């Protein structure tokens, strides 16, 4: 009698498929999106996660520095490779159907590929819904521009597909709470741009993402502050100074992290970035309580 597959067999099978077949097809978004269905929907992390963090000792302090040493080395993608990566790591999330990708700033589901190939990559845009582009949740201008990113400019852990128009409206404004009545723009998924609500410790313009993405974006920011710890020589802006997150912004992000826990979709995206592309992980997705062990990002 042949034994029924165990969870361990399933994890090994998924990992093997992902590592071999996805790598072969990653350059073809349509093929990659179709293949992803063979292994999609499995939400447990693989046994590789445990060994990945084997060097981390949370009892001896300096956790952020330990994590920096671990996660900073990674495979750096080209900017053009992000388009194909979205077809795998962001395909059919939330309400999006298979072969389309999720948008964190709007309700639109996008088809990957350029307009000449039948896709919806930007291009120019005039309104919400025209096309999608590559959103750096930690804006490039905060570290001094694309070429000063030390790898952050193509790091999938903080780059998401977003509506080009809404991305442009967000610009490089910090995340924060915005009163609905005072919002100057509200997207189709409820993301808001406008004056920051009182009591946040900052007076200026804020961009508030929809609730379902607040925790994920907070963990993306904590990842970036850790992976690129002390690597940015610029800039002192509203939300950050170099790779350090300012107190008012960090307080907001910590509240979002606590209020919006890690989802299965977030775990899956983390696993696919690790296995297929960058070969590093976001530790605050795998171990959410570690945020509380780092007193200052």
PDB file of C-alpha atoms in Angstrom:
ATOM      1  CA  UNK A   1       0.000   0.000   0.000  1.00  0.00           C
ATOM      2  CA  UNK A   2       1.296   3.450  -0.920  1.00  0.00           C
ATOM      3  CA  UNK A   3       1.309   5.815   2.056  1.00  0.00           C
ATOM      4  CA  UNK A   4      -0.753   8.976   1.800  1.00  0.00           C
ATOM      5  CA  UNK A   5       1.293  12.153   1.296  1.00  0.00           C
ATOM      6  CA  UNK A   6       2.177  13.851   4.561  1.00  0.00           C
ATOM      7  CA  UNK A   7       2.443  17.604   5.164  1.00  0.00           C
ATOM      8  CA  UNK A   8       6.203  17.220   4.891  1.00  0.00           C
ATOM      9  CA  UNK A   9       5.852  15.562   1.488  1.00  0.00           C
ATOM     10  CA  UNK A  10       3.517  18.346   0.387  1.00  0.00           C
ATOM     11  CA  UNK A  11       5.985  21.047   1.489  1.00  0.00           C
ATOM     12  CA  UNK A  12       8.857  19.315  -0.270  1.00  0.00           C
ATOM     13  CA  UNK A  13       6.806  18.890  -3.437  1.00  0.00           C
ATOM     14  CA  UNK A  14       5.729  22.550  -3.449  1.00  0.00           C
ATOM     15  CA  UNK A  15       9.236  23.768  -2.759  1.00  0.00           C
ATOM     16  CA  UNK A  16      10.691  21.620  -5.566  1.00  0.00           C
ATOM     17  CA  UNK A  17       8.094  22.789  -8.068  1.00  0.00           C
ATOM     18  CA  UNK A  18       8.570  26.406  -7.102  1.00  0.00           C
ATOM     19  CA  UNK A  19      12.353  26.332  -7.219  1.00  0.00           C
ATOM     20  CA  UNK A  20      12.670  24.491 -10.539  1.00  0.00           C
ATOM     21  CA  UNK A  21       9.657  25.361 -12.656  1.00  0.00           C
ATOM     22  CA  UNK A  22       9.068  28.940 -11.534  1.00  0.00           C
ATOM     23  CA  UNK A  23      12.683  29.843 -12.133  1.00  0.00           C
ATOM     24  CA  UNK A  24      12.441  28.456 -15.649  1.00  0.00           C
ATOM     25  CA  UNK A  25       9.307  30.457 -16.470  1.00  0.00           C
ATOM     26  CA  UNK A  26       9.741  33.630 -14.432  1.00  0.00           C
ATOM     27  CA  UNK A  27      10.674  35.583 -17.549  1.00  0.00           C
ATOM     28  CA  UNK A  28       7.268  34.783 -19.093  1.00  0.00           C
ATOM     29  CA  UNK A  29       4.502  36.332 -16.975  1.00  0.00           C
ATOM     30  CA  UNK A  30       1.650  34.504 -18.690  1.00  0.00           C
ATOM     31  CA  UNK A  31       3.302  31.119 -18.367  1.00  0.00           C
ATOM     32  CA  UNK A  32       4.387  31.821 -14.813  1.00  0.00           C
ATOM     33  CA  UNK A  33       0.903  32.855 -13.786  1.00  0.00           C
ATOM     34  CA  UNK A  34      -0.557  29.650 -15.160  1.00  0.00           C
ATOM     35  CA  UNK A  35       2.066  27.480 -13.511  1.00  0.00           C
ATOM     36  CA  UNK A  36       1.556  29.186 -10.163  1.00  0.00           C
ATOM     37  CA  UNK A  37      -1.856  27.527  -9.947  1.00  0.00           C
ATOM     38  CA  UNK A  38      -0.140  24.161  -9.531  1.00  0.00           C
ATOM     39  CA  UNK A  39       1.307  25.201  -6.193  1.00  0.00           C
ATOM     40  CA  UNK A  40      -0.820  28.182  -5.173  1.00  0.00           C
ATOM     41  CA  UNK A  41      -3.049  28.050  -2.150  1.00  0.00           C
ATOM     42  CA  UNK A  42      -0.613  26.228   0.109  1.00  0.00           C
ATOM     43  CA  UNK A  43      -0.181  28.602   3.006  1.00  0.00           C
ATOM     44  CA  UNK A  44       2.172  26.859   5.409  1.00  0.00           C
ATOM     45  CA  UNK A  45       5.787  27.895   5.437  1.00  0.00           C
ATOM     46  CA  UNK A  46       8.344  25.310   4.432  1.00  0.00           C
ATOM     47  CA  UNK A  47      10.895  23.647   6.659  1.00  0.00           C
ATOM     48  CA  UNK A  48      13.481  26.049   5.237  1.00  0.00           C
ATOM     49  CA  UNK A  49      12.076  28.848   7.395  1.00  0.00           C
ATOM     50  CA  UNK A  50      13.283  27.217  10.627  1.00  0.00           C
ATOM     51  CA  UNK A  51      16.832  26.743   9.402  1.00  0.00           C
ATOM     52  CA  UNK A  52      16.927  30.239   7.887  1.00  0.00           C
ATOM     53  CA  UNK A  53      16.670  31.819  11.357  1.00  0.00           C
ATOM     54  CA  UNK A  54      18.946  29.350  13.129  1.00  0.00           C
ATOM     55  CA  UNK A  55      21.609  32.042  13.741  1.00  0.00           C
ATOM     56  CA  UNK A  56      19.189  34.419  15.489  1.00  0.00           C
ATOM     57  CA  UNK A  57      19.330  34.555  19.292  1.00  0.00           C
ATOM     58  CA  UNK A  58      16.567  36.775  20.648  1.00  0.00           C
ATOM     59  CA  UNK A  59      17.891  36.418  24.204  1.00  0.00           C
ATOM     60  CA  UNK A  60      21.149  38.292  23.688  1.00  0.00           C
ATOM     61  CA  UNK A  61      19.863  41.650  22.437  1.00  0.00           C
ATOM     62  CA  UNK A  62      20.739  43.538  19.293  1.00  0.00           C
ATOM     63  CA  UNK A  63      18.015  41.729  17.372  1.00  0.00           C
ATOM     64  CA  UNK A  64      17.767  44.251  14.566  1.00  0.00           C
ATOM     65  CA  UNK A  65      21.517  44.073  13.923  1.00  0.00           C
ATOM     66  CA  UNK A  66      21.369  40.266  13.922  1.00  0.00           C
ATOM     67  CA  UNK A  67      18.516  40.321  11.432  1.00  0.00           C
ATOM     68  CA  UNK A  68      20.317  42.871   9.257  1.00  0.00           C
ATOM     69  CA  UNK A  69      23.295  40.529   8.955  1.00  0.00           C
ATOM     70  CA  UNK A  70      20.971  37.693   7.983  1.00  0.00           C
ATOM     71  CA  UNK A  71      18.562  39.324   5.535  1.00  0.00           C
ATOM     72  CA  UNK A  72      20.709  42.000   3.910  1.00  0.00           C
ATOM     73  CA  UNK A  73      22.488  39.575   1.530  1.00  0.00           C
ATOM     74  CA  UNK A  74      20.031  38.692  -1.209  1.00  0.00           C
ATOM     75  CA  UNK A  75      19.718  38.262  -4.935  1.00  0.00           C
ATOM     76  CA  UNK A  76      19.224  41.742  -6.401  1.00  0.00           C
ATOM     77  CA  UNK A  77      16.760  41.892  -9.283  1.00  0.00           C
ATOM     78  CA  UNK A  78      16.839  44.240 -12.225  1.00  0.00           C
ATOM     79  CA  UNK A  79      14.093  46.849 -12.375  1.00  0.00           C
ATOM     80  CA  UNK A  80      12.526  45.169 -15.410  1.00  0.00           C
ATOM     81  CA  UNK A  81      12.386  41.816 -13.600  1.00  0.00           C
ATOM     82  CA  UNK A  82       9.831  43.234 -11.166  1.00  0.00           C
ATOM     83  CA  UNK A  83       7.111  43.079 -13.837  1.00  0.00           C
ATOM     84  CA  UNK A  84       7.487  39.329 -14.226  1.00  0.00           C
ATOM     85  CA  UNK A  85       7.863  38.814 -10.476  1.00  0.00           C
ATOM     86  CA  UNK A  86       4.486  40.444  -9.838  1.00  0.00           C
ATOM     87  CA  UNK A  87       2.888  37.740 -12.004  1.00  0.00           C
ATOM     88  CA  UNK A  88       3.988  35.173  -9.432  1.00  0.00           C
ATOM     89  CA  UNK A  89       4.068  36.844  -6.024  1.00  0.00           C
ATOM     90  CA  UNK A  90       0.951  39.017  -6.474  1.00  0.00           C
ATOM     91  CA  UNK A  91      -1.196  36.863  -8.753  1.00  0.00           C
ATOM     92  CA  UNK A  92      -4.812  36.135  -7.717  1.00  0.00           C
ATOM     93  CA  UNK A  93      -4.513  37.705  -4.268  1.00  0.00           C
ATOM     94  CA  UNK A  94      -7.647  38.958  -2.508  1.00  0.00           C
ATOM     95  CA  UNK A  95     -10.501  39.262  -5.048  1.00  0.00           C
ATOM     96  CA  UNK A  96      -8.369  39.011  -8.172  1.00  0.00           C
ATOM     97  CA  UNK A  97      -8.966  36.088 -10.503  1.00  0.00           C
ATOM     98  CA  UNK A  98      -6.191  33.724 -11.632  1.00  0.00           C
ATOM     99  CA  UNK A  99      -3.778  35.275 -14.154  1.00  0.00           C
ATOM    100  CA  UNK A 100      -4.412  38.797 -12.788  1.00  0.00           C
ATOM    101  CA  UNK A 101      -2.536  40.584 -10.022  1.00  0.00           C
ATOM    102  CA  UNK A 102      -3.677  42.497  -6.975  1.00  0.00           C
ATOM    103  CA  UNK A 103      -3.348  46.258  -6.475  1.00  0.00           C
ATOM    104  CA  UNK A 104      -2.705  47.554  -2.952  1.00  0.00           C
ATOM    105  CA  UNK A 105      -3.955  51.095  -3.673  1.00  0.00           C
ATOM    106  CA  UNK A 106      -7.151  50.350  -5.656  1.00  0.00           C
ATOM    107  CA  UNK A 107      -9.708  47.628  -6.373  1.00  0.00           C
ATOM    108  CA  UNK A 108      -8.359  46.971  -9.855  1.00  0.00           C
ATOM    109  CA  UNK A 109      -6.937  43.599 -10.867  1.00  0.00           C
ATOM    110  CA  UNK A 110      -4.267  43.915 -13.528  1.00  0.00           C
ATOM    111  CA  UNK A 111      -3.030  41.830 -16.426  1.00  0.00           C
ATOM    112  CA  UNK A 112       0.763  41.679 -16.516  1.00  0.00           C
ATOM    113  CA  UNK A 113       2.681  42.567 -19.638  1.00  0.00           C
ATOM    114  CA  UNK A 114       3.053  45.684 -21.734  1.00  0.00           C
ATOM    115  CA  UNK A 115       0.161  47.173 -23.687  1.00  0.00           C
ATOM    116  CA  UNK A 116       1.595  45.767 -26.918  1.00  0.00           C
ATOM    117  CA  UNK A 117       1.357  42.289 -25.361  1.00  0.00           C
ATOM    118  CA  UNK A 118      -2.175  42.807 -24.091  1.00  0.00           C
ATOM    119  CA  UNK A 119      -1.037  43.775 -20.598  1.00  0.00           C
ATOM    120  CA  UNK A 120      -1.679  46.812 -18.436  1.00  0.00           C
ATOM    121  CA  UNK A 121       1.769  47.959 -17.309  1.00  0.00           C
ATOM    122  CA  UNK A 122       2.228  51.746 -17.273  1.00  0.00           C
ATOM    123  CA  UNK A 123       2.780  53.695 -19.634  1.00  0.00           C
ATOM    124  CA  UNK A 124       1.087  56.941 -19.242  1.00  0.00           C
ATOM    125  CA  UNK A 125      -2.048  57.444 -17.207  1.00  0.00           C
ATOM    126  CA  UNK A 126      -4.708  60.115 -16.744  1.00  0.00           C
ATOM    127  CA  UNK A 127      -7.018  58.543 -14.185  1.00  0.00           C
ATOM    128  CA  UNK A 128      -7.390  55.637 -11.800  1.00  0.00           C
ATOM    129  CA  UNK A 129      -7.763  52.364 -13.679  1.00  0.00           C
ATOM    130  CA  UNK A 130      -5.538  53.240 -16.654  1.00  0.00           C
ATOM    131  CA  UNK A 131      -2.523  51.042 -15.782  1.00  0.00           C
ATOM    132  CA  UNK A 132      -0.363  49.737 -12.938  1.00  0.00           C
ATOM    133  CA  UNK A 133       3.229  50.415 -11.993  1.00  0.00           C
ATOM    134  CA  UNK A 134       5.877  49.564  -9.381  1.00  0.00           C
ATOM    135  CA  UNK A 135       5.249  51.272  -6.055  1.00  0.00           C
ATOM    136  CA  UNK A 136       8.109  51.690  -3.604  1.00  0.00           C
ATOM    137  CA  UNK A 137       6.286  51.811  -0.271  1.00  0.00           C
ATOM    138  CA  UNK A 138       9.465  53.429   1.116  1.00  0.00           C
ATOM    139  CA  UNK A 139       9.776  56.072  -1.634  1.00  0.00           C
ATOM    140  CA  UNK A 140      13.032  56.234  -3.579  1.00  0.00           C
ATOM    141  CA  UNK A 141      13.445  59.935  -2.796  1.00  0.00           C
ATOM    142  CA  UNK A 142      13.705  59.048   0.917  1.00  0.00           C
ATOM    143  CA  UNK A 143      17.113  57.452   0.309  1.00  0.00           C
ATOM    144  CA  UNK A 144      18.288  59.933  -2.329  1.00  0.00           C
ATOM    145  CA  UNK A 145      17.011  58.468  -5.589  1.00  0.00           C
ATOM    146  CA  UNK A 146      16.967  55.200  -7.494  1.00  0.00           C
ATOM    147  CA  UNK A 147      20.718  54.677  -7.842  1.00  0.00           C
ATOM    148  CA  UNK A 148      21.374  55.284  -4.132  1.00  0.00           C
ATOM    149  CA  UNK A 149      19.154  52.413  -3.035  1.00  0.00           C
ATOM    150  CA  UNK A 150      21.868  49.843  -2.280  1.00  0.00           C
ATOM    151  CA  UNK A 151      19.463  47.233  -3.718  1.00  0.00           C
ATOM    152  CA  UNK A 152      16.277  48.630  -2.141  1.00  0.00           C
ATOM    153  CA  UNK A 153      15.250  50.070  -5.511  1.00  0.00           C
ATOM    154  CA  UNK A 154      14.270  46.562  -6.698  1.00  0.00           C
ATOM    155  CA  UNK A 155      13.533  44.820  -3.394  1.00  0.00           C
ATOM    156  CA  UNK A 156      10.204  42.999  -3.717  1.00  0.00           C
ATOM    157  CA  UNK A 157       9.545  43.039   0.008  1.00  0.00           C
ATOM    158  CA  UNK A 158       8.557  46.693  -0.172  1.00  0.00           C
ATOM    159  CA  UNK A 159       7.595  47.053  -3.848  1.00  0.00           C
ATOM    160  CA  UNK A 160       4.005  46.341  -4.843  1.00  0.00           C
ATOM    161  CA  UNK A 161       1.896  46.651  -7.991  1.00  0.00           C
ATOM    162  CA  UNK A 162      -0.325  49.716  -7.682  1.00  0.00           C
ATOM    163  CA  UNK A 163      -2.553  51.818  -9.864  1.00  0.00           C
ATOM    164  CA  UNK A 164      -0.284  54.319 -11.601  1.00  0.00           C
ATOM    165  CA  UNK A 165      -2.557  57.291 -10.977  1.00  0.00           C
ATOM    166  CA  UNK A 166      -3.017  56.556  -7.258  1.00  0.00           C
ATOM    167  CA  UNK A 167       0.706  55.884  -6.927  1.00  0.00           C
ATOM    168  CA  UNK A 168       1.338  59.297  -8.438  1.00  0.00           C
ATOM    169  CA  UNK A 169      -1.095  60.903  -6.014  1.00  0.00           C
ATOM    170  CA  UNK A 170       0.640  59.223  -3.070  1.00  0.00           C
ATOM    171  CA  UNK A 171       3.964  60.566  -4.395  1.00  0.00           C
ATOM    172  CA  UNK A 172       6.438  60.471  -1.500  1.00  0.00           C
ATOM    173  CA  UNK A 173       4.027  61.448   1.263  1.00  0.00           C
ATOM    174  CA  UNK A 174       4.326  59.456   4.492  1.00  0.00           C
ATOM    175  CA  UNK A 175       1.789  56.902   5.636  1.00  0.00           C
ATOM    176  CA  UNK A 176      -0.658  58.137   8.240  1.00  0.00           C
ATOM    177  CA  UNK A 177      -4.303  58.603   9.152  1.00  0.00           C
ATOM    178  CA  UNK A 178      -6.476  60.950   7.092  1.00  0.00           C
ATOM    179  CA  UNK A 179      -9.938  62.139   8.097  1.00  0.00           C
ATOM    180  CA  UNK A 180     -12.437  61.115   5.431  1.00  0.00           C
ATOM    181  CA  UNK A 181     -14.055  64.539   5.415  1.00  0.00           C
ATOM    182  CA  UNK A 182     -10.754  66.310   4.692  1.00  0.00           C
ATOM    183  CA  UNK A 183      -9.344  63.844   2.141  1.00  0.00           C
ATOM    184  CA  UNK A 184      -8.360  65.421  -1.159  1.00  0.00           C
ATOM    185  CA  UNK A 185      -8.478  62.069  -2.961  1.00  0.00           C
ATOM    186  CA  UNK A 186      -9.990  58.676  -2.122  1.00  0.00           C
ATOM    187  CA  UNK A 187      -9.246  55.664  -4.295  1.00  0.00           C
ATOM    188  CA  UNK A 188     -11.600  52.838  -5.226  1.00  0.00           C
ATOM    189  CA  UNK A 189     -10.367  50.671  -2.315  1.00  0.00           C
ATOM    190  CA  UNK A 190     -10.602  53.497   0.216  1.00  0.00           C
ATOM    191  CA  UNK A 191      -6.981  54.690   0.270  1.00  0.00           C
ATOM    192  CA  UNK A 192      -6.960  58.387   1.142  1.00  0.00           C
ATOM    193  CA  UNK A 193      -4.688  61.355   0.563  1.00  0.00           C
ATOM    194  CA  UNK A 194      -5.049  64.525   2.593  1.00  0.00           C
ATOM    195  CA  UNK A 195      -4.042  66.414   5.738  1.00  0.00           C
ATOM    196  CA  UNK A 196      -2.820  64.120   8.508  1.00  0.00           C
ATOM    197  CA  UNK A 197      -5.349  63.666  11.289  1.00  0.00           C
ATOM    198  CA  UNK A 198      -4.568  65.438  14.550  1.00  0.00           C
ATOM    199  CA  UNK A 199      -2.696  63.628  17.292  1.00  0.00           C
ATOM    200  CA  UNK A 200      -0.189  61.709  15.150  1.00  0.00           C
ATOM    201  CA  UNK A 201       2.790  63.887  15.948  1.00  0.00           C
ATOM    202  CA  UNK A 202       3.089  65.228  12.414  1.00  0.00           C
ATOM    203  CA  UNK A 203       1.375  68.079  10.605  1.00  0.00           C
ATOM    204  CA  UNK A 204       1.363  67.769   6.848  1.00  0.00           C
ATOM    205  CA  UNK A 205       0.002  65.578   4.083  1.00  0.00           C
ATOM    206  CA  UNK A 206      -0.438  61.846   4.688  1.00  0.00           C
ATOM    207  CA  UNK A 207      -1.434  58.863   2.599  1.00  0.00           C
ATOM    208  CA  UNK A 208      -3.615  56.300   4.344  1.00  0.00           C
ATOM    209  CA  UNK A 209      -3.835  52.874   2.659  1.00  0.00           C
ATOM    210  CA  UNK A 210      -6.899  50.663   2.962  1.00  0.00           C
ATOM    211  CA  UNK A 211      -7.165  48.712   6.213  1.00  0.00           C
ATOM    212  CA  UNK A 212      -6.446  45.334   4.597  1.00  0.00           C
ATOM    213  CA  UNK A 213      -2.986  46.514   3.542  1.00  0.00           C
ATOM    214  CA  UNK A 214      -1.901  48.532   6.582  1.00  0.00           C
ATOM    215  CA  UNK A 215      -0.231  45.639   8.411  1.00  0.00           C
ATOM    216  CA  UNK A 216       1.522  44.377   5.298  1.00  0.00           C
ATOM    217  CA  UNK A 217       2.869  47.827   4.467  1.00  0.00           C
ATOM    218  CA  UNK A 218       4.011  48.373   8.070  1.00  0.00           C
ATOM    219  CA  UNK A 219       5.970  45.095   7.984  1.00  0.00           C
ATOM    220  CA  UNK A 220       7.451  46.127   4.625  1.00  0.00           C
ATOM    221  CA  UNK A 221       8.728  49.326   6.231  1.00  0.00           C
ATOM    222  CA  UNK A 222      10.199  47.451   9.214  1.00  0.00           C
ATOM    223  CA  UNK A 223      11.887  45.052   6.789  1.00  0.00           C
ATOM    224  CA  UNK A 224      13.457  47.866   4.802  1.00  0.00           C
ATOM    225  CA  UNK A 225      14.704  49.682   7.920  1.00  0.00           C
ATOM    226  CA  UNK A 226      16.372  46.420   8.974  1.00  0.00           C
ATOM    227  CA  UNK A 227      17.699  45.061   5.672  1.00  0.00           C
ATOM    228  CA  UNK A 228      19.269  48.461   4.837  1.00  0.00           C
ATOM    229  CA  UNK A 229      20.141  49.454   8.385  1.00  0.00           C
ATOM    230  CA  UNK A 230      22.732  52.278   8.327  1.00  0.00           C
ATOM    231  CA  UNK A 231      23.220  51.909   4.549  1.00  0.00           C
ATOM    232  CA  UNK A 232      21.500  55.106   3.398  1.00  0.00           C
ATOM    233  CA  UNK A 233      23.435  58.365   3.573  1.00  0.00           C
ATOM    234  CA  UNK A 234      20.276  60.350   2.749  1.00  0.00           C
ATOM    235  CA  UNK A 235      17.729  61.743   3.642  1.00  0.00           C
ATOM    236  CA  UNK A 236      16.213  63.543   6.636  1.00  0.00           C
ATOM    237  CA  UNK A 237      12.565  63.816   5.550  1.00  0.00           C
ATOM    238  CA  UNK A 238       9.148  63.803   7.209  1.00  0.00           C
ATOM    239  CA  UNK A 239       8.966  60.079   8.048  1.00  0.00           C
ATOM    240  CA  UNK A 240      12.572  58.844   8.100  1.00  0.00           C
ATOM    241  CA  UNK A 241      16.178  59.926   8.550  1.00  0.00           C
ATOM    242  CA  UNK A 242      18.380  57.669   6.471  1.00  0.00           C
ATOM    243  CA  UNK A 243      17.293  54.124   7.262  1.00  0.00           C
ATOM    244  CA  UNK A 244      15.807  55.122  10.633  1.00  0.00           C
ATOM    245  CA  UNK A 245      12.048  55.555  10.932  1.00  0.00           C
ATOM    246  CA  UNK A 246      11.014  58.660  12.860  1.00  0.00           C
ATOM    247  CA  UNK A 247       9.099  58.182  16.088  1.00  0.00           C
ATOM    248  CA  UNK A 248       5.716  59.479  14.925  1.00  0.00           C
ATOM    249  CA  UNK A 249       5.809  57.275  11.828  1.00  0.00           C
ATOM    250  CA  UNK A 250       7.096  54.239  13.722  1.00  0.00           C
ATOM    251  CA  UNK A 251       4.336  54.606  16.312  1.00  0.00           C
ATOM    252  CA  UNK A 252       1.740  54.593  13.547  1.00  0.00           C
ATOM    253  CA  UNK A 253       3.303  51.589  11.802  1.00  0.00           C
ATOM    254  CA  UNK A 254       3.493  49.613  15.048  1.00  0.00           C
ATOM    255  CA  UNK A 255      -0.208  50.209  15.624  1.00  0.00           C
ATOM    256  CA  UNK A 256      -1.003  48.964  12.106  1.00  0.00           C
ATOM    257  CA  UNK A 257       1.215  45.922  12.585  1.00  0.00           C
ATOM    258  CA  UNK A 258      -0.657  45.012  15.773  1.00  0.00           C
ATOM    259  CA  UNK A 259      -4.139  45.735  14.462  1.00  0.00           C
ATOM    260  CA  UNK A 260      -3.714  43.933  11.136  1.00  0.00           C
ATOM    261  CA  UNK A 261      -1.967  40.564  11.654  1.00  0.00           C
ATOM    262  CA  UNK A 262      -0.080  38.587   9.039  1.00  0.00           C
ATOM    263  CA  UNK A 263      -2.412  36.879   6.562  1.00  0.00           C
ATOM    264  CA  UNK A 264      -1.980  33.626   4.675  1.00  0.00           C
ATOM    265  CA  UNK A 265      -1.571  35.637   1.463  1.00  0.00           C
ATOM    266  CA  UNK A 266       1.264  37.612   3.047  1.00  0.00           C
ATOM    267  CA  UNK A 267       2.942  34.379   4.171  1.00  0.00           C
ATOM    268  CA  UNK A 268       2.653  33.001   0.661  1.00  0.00           C
ATOM    269  CA  UNK A 269       4.167  36.138  -0.915  1.00  0.00           C
ATOM    270  CA  UNK A 270       7.043  35.999   1.577  1.00  0.00           C
ATOM    271  CA  UNK A 271       7.689  32.347   0.702  1.00  0.00           C
ATOM    272  CA  UNK A 272       7.657  32.955  -3.035  1.00  0.00           C
ATOM    273  CA  UNK A 273      10.046  35.913  -2.839  1.00  0.00           C
ATOM    274  CA  UNK A 274      12.385  33.742  -0.768  1.00  0.00           C
ATOM    275  CA  UNK A 275      12.178  30.633  -2.951  1.00  0.00           C
ATOM    276  CA  UNK A 276      11.974  32.098  -6.434  1.00  0.00           C
ATOM    277  CA  UNK A 277      13.641  35.493  -6.401  1.00  0.00           C
ATOM    278  CA  UNK A 278      15.648  37.054  -3.596  1.00  0.00           C
ATOM    279  CA  UNK A 279      16.454  34.106  -1.304  1.00  0.00           C
ATOM    280  CA  UNK A 280      15.921  36.183   1.816  1.00  0.00           C
ATOM    281  CA  UNK A 281      12.846  36.611   3.999  1.00  0.00           C
ATOM    282  CA  UNK A 282      10.904  39.287   5.844  1.00  0.00           C
ATOM    283  CA  UNK A 283      11.394  38.242   9.474  1.00  0.00           C
ATOM    284  CA  UNK A 284       8.454  40.329  10.674  1.00  0.00           C
ATOM    285  CA  UNK A 285       6.106  38.226   8.570  1.00  0.00           C
ATOM    286  CA  UNK A 286       7.568  34.954   9.835  1.00  0.00           C
ATOM    287  CA  UNK A 287       7.926  36.172  13.432  1.00  0.00           C
ATOM    288  CA  UNK A 288       5.545  39.098  14.071  1.00  0.00           C
ATOM    289  CA  UNK A 289       6.409  39.289  17.792  1.00  0.00           C
ATOM    290  CA  UNK A 290       9.973  40.272  16.936  1.00  0.00           C
ATOM    291  CA  UNK A 291       8.707  43.791  16.195  1.00  0.00           C
ATOM    292  CA  UNK A 292       8.135  44.194  19.944  1.00  0.00           C
ATOM    293  CA  UNK A 293      11.720  43.083  20.677  1.00  0.00           C
ATOM    294  CA  UNK A 294      13.190  45.958  18.653  1.00  0.00           C
ATOM    295  CA  UNK A 295      12.769  49.187  20.637  1.00  0.00           C
ATOM    296  CA  UNK A 296      13.582  51.595  17.816  1.00  0.00           C
ATOM    297  CA  UNK A 297      13.502  51.078  14.065  1.00  0.00           C
TER     298      UNK A 297
END
